[in-house]
Coordinates of C-alpha atoms in Angstrom, one line a residue:
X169 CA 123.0 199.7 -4.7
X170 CA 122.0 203.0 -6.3
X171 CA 125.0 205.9 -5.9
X172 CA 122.2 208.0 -4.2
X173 CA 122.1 205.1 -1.6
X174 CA 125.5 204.8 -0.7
X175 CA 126.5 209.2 -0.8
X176 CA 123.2 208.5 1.9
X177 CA 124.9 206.2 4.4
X178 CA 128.3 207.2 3.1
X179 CA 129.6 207.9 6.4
X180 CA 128.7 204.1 7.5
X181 CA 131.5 203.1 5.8
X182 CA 135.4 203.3 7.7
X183 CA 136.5 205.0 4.2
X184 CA 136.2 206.3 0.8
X185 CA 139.0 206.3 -1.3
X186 CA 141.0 206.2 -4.8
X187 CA 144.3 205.1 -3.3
X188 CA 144.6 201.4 -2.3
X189 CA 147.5 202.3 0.3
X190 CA 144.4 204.3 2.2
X191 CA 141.9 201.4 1.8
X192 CA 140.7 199.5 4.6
X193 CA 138.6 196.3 4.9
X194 CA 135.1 197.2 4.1
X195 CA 135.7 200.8 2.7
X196 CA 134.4 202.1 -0.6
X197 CA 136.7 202.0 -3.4
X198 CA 136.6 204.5 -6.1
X199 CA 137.7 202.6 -9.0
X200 CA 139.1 204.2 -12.3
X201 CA 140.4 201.4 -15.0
X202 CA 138.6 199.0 -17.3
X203 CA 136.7 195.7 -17.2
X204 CA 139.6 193.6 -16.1
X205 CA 139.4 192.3 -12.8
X206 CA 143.0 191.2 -13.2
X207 CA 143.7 194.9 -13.0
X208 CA 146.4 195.4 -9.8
X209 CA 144.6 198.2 -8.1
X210 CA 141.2 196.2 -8.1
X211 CA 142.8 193.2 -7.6
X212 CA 144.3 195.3 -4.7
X213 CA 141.5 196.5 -3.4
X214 CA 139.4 193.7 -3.2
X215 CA 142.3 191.7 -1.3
X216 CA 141.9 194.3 1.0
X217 CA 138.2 193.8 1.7
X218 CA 136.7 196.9 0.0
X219 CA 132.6 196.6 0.4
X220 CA 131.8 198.7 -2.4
X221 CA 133.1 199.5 -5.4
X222 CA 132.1 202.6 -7.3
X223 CA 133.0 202.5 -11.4
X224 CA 132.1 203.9 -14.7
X225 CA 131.9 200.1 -16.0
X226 CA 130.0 197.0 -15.6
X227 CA 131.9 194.5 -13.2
X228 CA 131.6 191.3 -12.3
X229 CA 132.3 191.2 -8.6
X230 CA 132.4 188.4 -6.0
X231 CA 129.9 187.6 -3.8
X232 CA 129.3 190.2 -0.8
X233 CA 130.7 193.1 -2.6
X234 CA 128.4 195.9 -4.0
X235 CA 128.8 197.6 -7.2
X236 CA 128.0 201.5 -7.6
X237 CA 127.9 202.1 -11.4
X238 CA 127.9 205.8 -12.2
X239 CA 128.6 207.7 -15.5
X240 CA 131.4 210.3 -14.0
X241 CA 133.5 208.9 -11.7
X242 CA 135.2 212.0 -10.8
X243 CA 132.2 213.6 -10.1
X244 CA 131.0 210.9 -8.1
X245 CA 134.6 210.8 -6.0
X246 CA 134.1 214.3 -5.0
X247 CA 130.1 214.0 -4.2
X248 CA 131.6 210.9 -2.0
X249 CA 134.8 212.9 -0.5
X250 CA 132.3 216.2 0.7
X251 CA 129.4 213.5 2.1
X252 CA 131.8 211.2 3.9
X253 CA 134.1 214.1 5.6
X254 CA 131.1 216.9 6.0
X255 CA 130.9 218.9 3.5
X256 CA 134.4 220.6 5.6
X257 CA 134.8 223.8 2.8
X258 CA 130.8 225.2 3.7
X259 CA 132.4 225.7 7.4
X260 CA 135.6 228.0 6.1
X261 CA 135.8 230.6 3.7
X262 CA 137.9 229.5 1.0
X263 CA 139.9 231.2 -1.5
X264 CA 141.3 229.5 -4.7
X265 CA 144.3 231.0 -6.7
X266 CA 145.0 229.8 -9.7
X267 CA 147.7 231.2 -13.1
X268 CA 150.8 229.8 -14.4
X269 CA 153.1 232.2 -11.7
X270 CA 152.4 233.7 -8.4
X271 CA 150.2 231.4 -7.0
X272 CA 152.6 229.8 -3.7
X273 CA 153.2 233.7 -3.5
X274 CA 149.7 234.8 -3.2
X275 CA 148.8 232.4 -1.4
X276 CA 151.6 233.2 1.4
X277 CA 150.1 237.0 1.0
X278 CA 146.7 236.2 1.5
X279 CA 147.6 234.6 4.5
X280 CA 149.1 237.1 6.4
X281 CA 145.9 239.5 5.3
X282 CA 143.7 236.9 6.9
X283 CA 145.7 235.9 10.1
X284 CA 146.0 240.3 10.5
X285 CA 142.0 240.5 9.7
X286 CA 141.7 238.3 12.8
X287 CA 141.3 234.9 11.0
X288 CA 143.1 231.7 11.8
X289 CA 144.6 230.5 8.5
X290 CA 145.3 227.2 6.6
X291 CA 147.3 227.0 3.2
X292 CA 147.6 224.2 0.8
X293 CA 150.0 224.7 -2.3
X294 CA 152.8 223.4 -4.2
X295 CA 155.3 223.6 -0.6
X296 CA 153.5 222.0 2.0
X297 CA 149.9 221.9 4.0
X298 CA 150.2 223.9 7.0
X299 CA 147.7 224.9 9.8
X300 CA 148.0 225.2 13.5
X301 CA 151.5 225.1 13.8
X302 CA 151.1 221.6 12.1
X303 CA 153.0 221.3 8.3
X304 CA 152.7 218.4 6.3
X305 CA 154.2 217.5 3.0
X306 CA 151.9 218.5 0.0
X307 CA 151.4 215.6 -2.8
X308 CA 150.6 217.7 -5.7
X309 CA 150.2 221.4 -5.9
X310 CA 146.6 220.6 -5.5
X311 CA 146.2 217.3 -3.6
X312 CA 143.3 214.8 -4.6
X313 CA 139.6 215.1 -3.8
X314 CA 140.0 212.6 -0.9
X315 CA 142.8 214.7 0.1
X316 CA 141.4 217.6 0.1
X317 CA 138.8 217.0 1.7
X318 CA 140.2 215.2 4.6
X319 CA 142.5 218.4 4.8
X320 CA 139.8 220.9 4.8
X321 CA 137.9 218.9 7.2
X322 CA 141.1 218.6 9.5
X323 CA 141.9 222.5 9.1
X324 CA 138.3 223.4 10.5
X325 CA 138.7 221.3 13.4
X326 CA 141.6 222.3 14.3
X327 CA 140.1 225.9 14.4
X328 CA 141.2 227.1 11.1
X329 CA 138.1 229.9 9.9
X330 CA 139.9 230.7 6.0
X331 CA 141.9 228.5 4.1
X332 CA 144.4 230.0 1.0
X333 CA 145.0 227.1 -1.6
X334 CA 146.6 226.7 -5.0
X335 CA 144.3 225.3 -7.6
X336 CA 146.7 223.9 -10.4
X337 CA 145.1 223.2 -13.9
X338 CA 145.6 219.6 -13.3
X339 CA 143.6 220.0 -10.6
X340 CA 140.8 221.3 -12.6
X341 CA 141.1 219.3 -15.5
X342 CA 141.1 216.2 -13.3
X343 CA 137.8 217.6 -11.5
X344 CA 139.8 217.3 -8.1
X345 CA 138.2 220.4 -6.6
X346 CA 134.5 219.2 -7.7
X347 CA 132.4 219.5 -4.8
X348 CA 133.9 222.4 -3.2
X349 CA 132.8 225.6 -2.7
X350 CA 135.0 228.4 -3.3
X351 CA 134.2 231.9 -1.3
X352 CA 136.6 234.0 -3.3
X353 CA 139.6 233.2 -6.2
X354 CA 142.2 234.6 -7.9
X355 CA 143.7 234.8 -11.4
X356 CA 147.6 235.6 -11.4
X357 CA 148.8 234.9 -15.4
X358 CA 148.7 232.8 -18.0
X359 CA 152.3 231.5 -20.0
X360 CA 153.2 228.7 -21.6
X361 CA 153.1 225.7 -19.6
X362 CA 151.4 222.3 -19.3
X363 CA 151.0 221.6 -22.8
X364 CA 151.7 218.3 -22.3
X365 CA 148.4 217.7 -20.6
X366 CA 146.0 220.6 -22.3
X367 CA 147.7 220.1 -25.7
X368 CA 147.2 223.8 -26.6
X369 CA 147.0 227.4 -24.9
X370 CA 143.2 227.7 -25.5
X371 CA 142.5 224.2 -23.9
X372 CA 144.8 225.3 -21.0
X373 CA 142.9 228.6 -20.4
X374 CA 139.9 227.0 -20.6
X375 CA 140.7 225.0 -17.6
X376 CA 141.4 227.8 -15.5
X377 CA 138.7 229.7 -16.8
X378 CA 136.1 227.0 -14.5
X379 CA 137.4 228.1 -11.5
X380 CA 135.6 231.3 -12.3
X381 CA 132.8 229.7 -13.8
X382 CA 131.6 226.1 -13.0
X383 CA 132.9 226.2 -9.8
X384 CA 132.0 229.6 -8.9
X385 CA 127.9 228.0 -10.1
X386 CA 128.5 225.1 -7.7
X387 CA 129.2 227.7 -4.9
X388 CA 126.2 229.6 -5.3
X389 CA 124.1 226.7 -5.4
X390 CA 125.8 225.7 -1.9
X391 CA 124.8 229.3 -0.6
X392 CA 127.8 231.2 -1.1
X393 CA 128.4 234.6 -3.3
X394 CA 132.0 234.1 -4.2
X395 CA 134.1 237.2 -5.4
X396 CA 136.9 237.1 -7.4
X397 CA 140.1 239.3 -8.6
X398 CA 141.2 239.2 -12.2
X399 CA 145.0 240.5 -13.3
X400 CA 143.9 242.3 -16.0
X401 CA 147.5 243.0 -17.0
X402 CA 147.9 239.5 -18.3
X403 CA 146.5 239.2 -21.9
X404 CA 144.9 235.9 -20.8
X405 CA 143.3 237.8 -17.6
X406 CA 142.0 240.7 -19.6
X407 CA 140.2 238.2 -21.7
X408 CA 138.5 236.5 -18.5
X409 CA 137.5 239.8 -17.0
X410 CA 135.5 240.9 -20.2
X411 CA 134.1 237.4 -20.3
X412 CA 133.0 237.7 -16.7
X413 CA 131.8 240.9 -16.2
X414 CA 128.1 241.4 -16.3
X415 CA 127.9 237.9 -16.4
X416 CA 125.6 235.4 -14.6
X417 CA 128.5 233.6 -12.5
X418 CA 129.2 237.2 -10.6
X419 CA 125.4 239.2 -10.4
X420 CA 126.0 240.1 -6.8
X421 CA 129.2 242.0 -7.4
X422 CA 131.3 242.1 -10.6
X423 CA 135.2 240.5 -10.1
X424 CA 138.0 243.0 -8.7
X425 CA 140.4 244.2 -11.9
X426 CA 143.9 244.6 -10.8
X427 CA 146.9 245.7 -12.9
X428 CA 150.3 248.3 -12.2
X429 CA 148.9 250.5 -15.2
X430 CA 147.3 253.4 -14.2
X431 CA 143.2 253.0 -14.6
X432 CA 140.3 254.0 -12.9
X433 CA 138.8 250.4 -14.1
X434 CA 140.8 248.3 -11.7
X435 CA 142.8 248.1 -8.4
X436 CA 145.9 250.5 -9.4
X437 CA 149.4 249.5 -8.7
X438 CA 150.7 252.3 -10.7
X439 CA 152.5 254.2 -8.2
X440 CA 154.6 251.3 -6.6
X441 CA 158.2 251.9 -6.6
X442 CA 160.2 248.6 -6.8
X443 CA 163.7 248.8 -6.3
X444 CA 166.4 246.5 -4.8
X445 CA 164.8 247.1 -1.3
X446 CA 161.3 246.2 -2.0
X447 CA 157.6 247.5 -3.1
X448 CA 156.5 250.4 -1.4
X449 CA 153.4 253.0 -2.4
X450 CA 150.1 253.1 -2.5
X451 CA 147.7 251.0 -4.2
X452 CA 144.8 252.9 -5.1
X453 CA 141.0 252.7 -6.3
X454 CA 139.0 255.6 -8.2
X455 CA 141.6 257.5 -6.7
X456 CA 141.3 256.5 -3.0
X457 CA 143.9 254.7 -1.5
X458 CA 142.8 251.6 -0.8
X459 CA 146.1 250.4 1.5
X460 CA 149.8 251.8 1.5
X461 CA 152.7 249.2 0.4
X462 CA 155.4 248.4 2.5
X463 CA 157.1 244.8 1.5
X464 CA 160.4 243.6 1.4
X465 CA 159.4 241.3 -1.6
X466 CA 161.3 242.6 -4.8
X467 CA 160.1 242.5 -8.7
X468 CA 157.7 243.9 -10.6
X469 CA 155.7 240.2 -10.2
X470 CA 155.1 240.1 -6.9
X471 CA 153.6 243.8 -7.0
X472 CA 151.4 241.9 -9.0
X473 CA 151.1 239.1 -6.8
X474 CA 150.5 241.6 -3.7
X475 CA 147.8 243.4 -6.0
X476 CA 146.2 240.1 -6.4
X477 CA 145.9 239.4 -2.9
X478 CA 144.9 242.7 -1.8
X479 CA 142.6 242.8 -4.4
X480 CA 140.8 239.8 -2.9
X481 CA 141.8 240.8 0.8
X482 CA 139.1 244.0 -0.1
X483 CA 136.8 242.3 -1.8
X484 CA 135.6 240.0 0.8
X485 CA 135.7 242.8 3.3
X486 CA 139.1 243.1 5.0
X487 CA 140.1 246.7 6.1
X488 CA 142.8 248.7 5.2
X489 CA 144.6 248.3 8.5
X490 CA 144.7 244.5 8.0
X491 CA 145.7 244.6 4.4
X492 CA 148.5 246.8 5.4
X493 CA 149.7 244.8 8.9
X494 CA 149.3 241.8 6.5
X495 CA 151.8 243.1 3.6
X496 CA 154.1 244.2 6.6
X497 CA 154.1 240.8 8.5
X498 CA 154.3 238.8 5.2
X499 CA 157.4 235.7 6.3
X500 CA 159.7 235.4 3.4
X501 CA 158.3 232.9 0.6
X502 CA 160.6 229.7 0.8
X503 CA 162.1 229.5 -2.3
X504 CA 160.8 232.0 -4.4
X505 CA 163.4 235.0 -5.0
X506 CA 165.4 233.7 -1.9
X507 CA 168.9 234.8 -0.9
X508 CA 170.8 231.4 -0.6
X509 CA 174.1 233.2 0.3
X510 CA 176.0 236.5 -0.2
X511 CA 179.7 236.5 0.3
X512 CA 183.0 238.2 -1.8
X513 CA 180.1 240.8 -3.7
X514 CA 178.2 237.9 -5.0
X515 CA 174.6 237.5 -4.6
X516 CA 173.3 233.9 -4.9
X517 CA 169.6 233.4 -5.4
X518 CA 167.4 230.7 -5.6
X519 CA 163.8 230.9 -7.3
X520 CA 161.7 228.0 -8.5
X521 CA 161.4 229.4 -11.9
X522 CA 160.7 226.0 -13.8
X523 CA 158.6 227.8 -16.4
X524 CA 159.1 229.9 -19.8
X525 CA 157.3 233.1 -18.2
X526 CA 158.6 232.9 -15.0
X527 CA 162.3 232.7 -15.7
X528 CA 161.4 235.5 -17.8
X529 CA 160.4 237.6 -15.3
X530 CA 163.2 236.5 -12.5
X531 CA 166.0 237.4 -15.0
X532 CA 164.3 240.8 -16.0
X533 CA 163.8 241.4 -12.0
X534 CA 167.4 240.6 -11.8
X535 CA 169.0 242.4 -14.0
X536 CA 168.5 246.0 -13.0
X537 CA 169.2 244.9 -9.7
X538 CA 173.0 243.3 -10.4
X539 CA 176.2 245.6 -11.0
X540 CA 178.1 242.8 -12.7
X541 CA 177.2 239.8 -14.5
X542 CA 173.9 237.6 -14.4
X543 CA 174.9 233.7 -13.7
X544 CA 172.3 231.2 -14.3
X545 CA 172.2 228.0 -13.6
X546 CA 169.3 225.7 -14.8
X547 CA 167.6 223.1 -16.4
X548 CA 164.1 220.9 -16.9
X549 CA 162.6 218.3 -15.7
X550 CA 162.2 214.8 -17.4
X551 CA 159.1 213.7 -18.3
X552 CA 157.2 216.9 -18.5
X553 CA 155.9 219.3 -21.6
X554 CA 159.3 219.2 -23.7
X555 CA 157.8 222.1 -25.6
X556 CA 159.2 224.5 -23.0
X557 CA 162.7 223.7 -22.9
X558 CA 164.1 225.4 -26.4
X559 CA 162.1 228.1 -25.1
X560 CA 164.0 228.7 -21.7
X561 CA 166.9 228.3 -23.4
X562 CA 166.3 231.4 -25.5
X563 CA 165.2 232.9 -22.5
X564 CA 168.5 232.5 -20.5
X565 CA 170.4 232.5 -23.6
X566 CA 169.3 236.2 -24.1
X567 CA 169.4 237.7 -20.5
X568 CA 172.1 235.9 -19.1
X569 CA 175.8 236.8 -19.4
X570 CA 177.0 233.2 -18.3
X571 CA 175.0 229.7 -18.4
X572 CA 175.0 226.5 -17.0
X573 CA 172.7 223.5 -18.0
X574 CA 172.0 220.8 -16.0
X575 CA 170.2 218.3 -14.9
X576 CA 166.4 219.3 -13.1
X577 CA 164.5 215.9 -11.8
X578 CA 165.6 213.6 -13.9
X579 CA 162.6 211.0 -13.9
X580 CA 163.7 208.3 -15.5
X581 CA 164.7 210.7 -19.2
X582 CA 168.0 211.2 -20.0
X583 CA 170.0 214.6 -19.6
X584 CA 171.5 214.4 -22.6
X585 CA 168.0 214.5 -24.5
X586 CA 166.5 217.1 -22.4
X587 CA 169.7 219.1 -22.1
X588 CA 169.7 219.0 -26.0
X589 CA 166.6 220.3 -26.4
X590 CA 167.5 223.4 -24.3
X591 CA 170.6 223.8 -27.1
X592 CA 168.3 224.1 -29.3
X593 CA 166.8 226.8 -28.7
X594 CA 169.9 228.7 -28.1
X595 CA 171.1 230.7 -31.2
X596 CA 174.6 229.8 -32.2
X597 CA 176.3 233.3 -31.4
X598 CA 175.0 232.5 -27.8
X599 CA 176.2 229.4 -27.2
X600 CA 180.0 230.3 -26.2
X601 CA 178.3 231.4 -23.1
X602 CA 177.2 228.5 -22.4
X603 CA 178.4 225.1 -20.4
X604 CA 176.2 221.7 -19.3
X605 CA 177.1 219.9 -16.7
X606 CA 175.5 216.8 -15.9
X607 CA 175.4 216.6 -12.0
X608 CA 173.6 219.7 -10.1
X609 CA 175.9 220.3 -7.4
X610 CA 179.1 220.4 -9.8
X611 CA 176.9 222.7 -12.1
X612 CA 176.3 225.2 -8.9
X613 CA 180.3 225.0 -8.3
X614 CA 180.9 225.9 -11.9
X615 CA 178.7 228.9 -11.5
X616 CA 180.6 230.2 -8.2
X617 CA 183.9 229.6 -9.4
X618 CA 183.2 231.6 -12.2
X619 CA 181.8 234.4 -10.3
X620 CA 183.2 237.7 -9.8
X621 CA 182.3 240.7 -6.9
X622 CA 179.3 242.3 -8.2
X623 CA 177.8 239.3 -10.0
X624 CA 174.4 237.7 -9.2
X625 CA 174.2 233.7 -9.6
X626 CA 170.8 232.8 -10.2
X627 CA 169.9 229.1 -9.4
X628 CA 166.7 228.4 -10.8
X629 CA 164.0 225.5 -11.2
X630 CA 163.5 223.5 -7.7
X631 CA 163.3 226.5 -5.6
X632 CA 162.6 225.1 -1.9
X633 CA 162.1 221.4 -3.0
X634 CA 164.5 219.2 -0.8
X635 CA 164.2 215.7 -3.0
X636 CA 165.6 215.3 -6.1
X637 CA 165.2 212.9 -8.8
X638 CA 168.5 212.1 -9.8
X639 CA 170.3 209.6 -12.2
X640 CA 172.4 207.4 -10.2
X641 CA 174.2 205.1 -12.9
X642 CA 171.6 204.8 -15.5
X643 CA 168.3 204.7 -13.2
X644 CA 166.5 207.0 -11.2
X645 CA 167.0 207.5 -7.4
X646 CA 165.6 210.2 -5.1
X647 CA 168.4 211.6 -3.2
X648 CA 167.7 214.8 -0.6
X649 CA 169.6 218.1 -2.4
X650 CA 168.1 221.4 -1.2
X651 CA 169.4 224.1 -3.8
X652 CA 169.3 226.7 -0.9
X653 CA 171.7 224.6 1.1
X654 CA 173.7 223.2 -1.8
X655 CA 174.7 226.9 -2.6
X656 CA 174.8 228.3 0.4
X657 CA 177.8 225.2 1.6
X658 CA 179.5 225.6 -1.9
X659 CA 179.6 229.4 -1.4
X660 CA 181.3 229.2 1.9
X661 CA 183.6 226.8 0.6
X662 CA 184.6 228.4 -3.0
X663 CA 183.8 232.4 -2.2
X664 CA 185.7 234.8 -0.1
X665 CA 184.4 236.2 2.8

């Protein structure tokens, strides 16, 4: 059988997938390894009873089971995932946000624009998949093609006109989004992150960079005129924007510029005042005011992230009085600059700040906003870029008055490597100031204990994740710990009223 054959009669078949705990007797299985037939996922999935097997090799299969040899499988998974479930993203407009920071953010904004511009609104990102009052638990920031597909697909039934999603630079070095046709997308920042898998900063930039190129080519091909918003702020954004404007990608109108310097270039954030109580102000456009600001979010990043999303919100055609109603109605972002508990004059927040830049920019947000001392308490997670951790180290060491290392999903790597890492990048005068403690919760306790009226305990990292990997005498174990409700139960118990 030819691939052209089977994406024909694709939908003949009772499934396509990648995942043997999907497959069912005589599905199509999207195969990724080697030769070996003793491999346990095709072994797997032919015990199973798959009736096609799609691969980049040559296979020798048993009898009644057709072979589908193509020469990019991930292309071919996604060509298979839009046939088999309807092409589901030409029936909603999508929107795409993709950076190192902001993206659950923006994607929380832009969907309170959309449900006040009248539309009915799925997310996916990092948090969970939600639509019509229905939230399910999200497998990666940006799930699979077969995934995504399937959720798209279930998100227009359901009545859903606009989907928000996060699109994660795995996700686009993997080619999970192949196949899908973006309407609009979004740029937020670029920082040090996900070496590990790009290997350098230009490589990880370049994978962004598709969203706004070969993806934006598929979409036009599938009849769409996606526009886009660029934070021109970022150094990494500014780059993009010159690469994009006048460019072939966006002919029928050139990508929205958005930054909280004054220009007459871009969307203008310049006159937002952000204090302890919020962003407020006008955003503005060649001098017109494009929608007026009133948002209890706090920090100079999320006037970005609210620029972003506006930015967008205009571009595809949504009026002022929804971008404003939308800013207003915004539900607080789990997680993300969240107020776990406030009791004797001590603030306790929780943000999932796991990355370089964005602990950067909690701390600075912080700061200004705290009479007495800054308290942070964090760490990294095992088996991820390593690069990183000396560098948030510094970071805390240098803006923090008091910190506590510990442990941050474990995965399988021991603290003490990870948490010595973070020492090193700690300069000696600093590190009086600071303690590890290898469990979380006793690490939290530390940091209240130690607290004073006035201070601000910042606990960063996991934000609103509710599982941790944890080591549990020497091996891993996933054991539920919500840092929200872990602080907010110790500050009851160790902090005045």
């Amino acid at each position: 059988m030819t691939f052209e054959e089977l994406l024909a009669g694709i939908r003949r078949y009772p499934i396509v997938t990648d995942d043997t705990r999907e497959l069912v007797a005589g599905g199509v299985f999207v195969y990724g390894g080697g030769r070996d037939l003793k491999d346990e996922f095709l072994t797997k999935a032919l015990a199973l009873g798959a009736a096609v097997v799609v691969a980049e090799t040559t296979l020798s299969l048993p009898a009644g089971i057709d072979l589908v040899q193509v020469t990019n499988r991930r292309a071919a998974a996604a060509e298979l995932a839009r046939a088999f479930y309807g092409d589901p993203a030409a029936r909603l407009l999508l929107l795409g946000v993709t950076g190192t920071c902001g993206k659950t953010t923006t994607t929380y904004l832009l969907e309170s624009l959309l449900r006040a511009g009248g539309h009915a609104v799925g997310v996916i990102g990092t948090e969970n998949m939600r639509y019509a009052d229905r939230v399910l638990p999200s497998p990666n920031t940006t799930p699979s093609t077969f995934v995504l597909n399937r959720t798209l697909r279930d998100m227009a039934d359901a009545g859903c006109t606009a989907v928000a999603m996060e699109v994660s630079s795995h996700a686009l070095e993997q080619e999970r989004t192949l196949s899908v046709a973006f309407d609009g997308m979004v740029f937020t920042n670029l920082s040090v992150e996900h070496l590990d898998l790009h290997g350098s900063m230009e490589a990880y930039f370049a994978a962004k960079a598709r969203l706004f190129t070969d993806y934006v080519a598929y979409a036009r091909r599938s009849g769409k005129s996606p526009r886009a918003a660029i934070h021109v702020g970022d150094t990494y954004g500014a780059r993009l924007y010159a690469q994009l404007c006048g460019s072939s990608w966006f002919p029928d109108a050139p990508p929205t510029a958005f930054g909280l310097a004054s220009s007459d270039q871009c969307l203008d954030g310049s006159q937002l005042q952000v204090n302890a109580s919020g962003i407020r102000g006008p955003v503005l456009r060649d001098g017109e005011i494009v929608a007026e600001v009133d948002s209890p979010l706090i920090g100079r990043f999320n006037a970005e992230n609210i620029l972003a999303a506006v930015a967008l919100g205009q571009a595809l055609g949504l009026p002022r009085a929804a971008l404003e109603q939308g800013l207003r109605e915004l539900q607080p972002v789990p997680g993300r600059m969240e107020r776990a508990a406030r009791r004797g004059g001590v603030s306790v927040v929780v943000d999932f700040a796991h990355k370089p830049g964005a602990l950067e920019v909690v701390l600075d947000t912080l700061r200004p906003l705290t009479a007495g001392r800054l308290i942070c308490v964090f760490g990294c997670g095992g088996r991820r870029d390593a690069s990183k951790r000396p560098i948030m180290g510094r970071i805390v060491a240098e803006r923090a008055d008091l910190v506590v290392v510990t442990p941050d999903n474990f995965r399988g790597e021991a603290f003490s490597g990870i948490s010595a890492d973070i020492l090193a990048g700690i300069p000696a005068a600093a590190r009086a100031k600071v303690q590890v403690v290898d469990e979380r919760r006793a690490a939290i306790a530390l940091a209240l204990q130690a607290a004073r009226p006035g201070d601000c305990v910042l606990i960063a990292g996991r934000g609103a994740e509710t599982v941790l990997s944890a080591d549990v005498d020497g091996g891993e174990r996933r054991i539920a710990f919500d840092d929200r409700v872990v602080a907010a139960e110790l500050a009851a118990q160790l902090l005045p009223d």
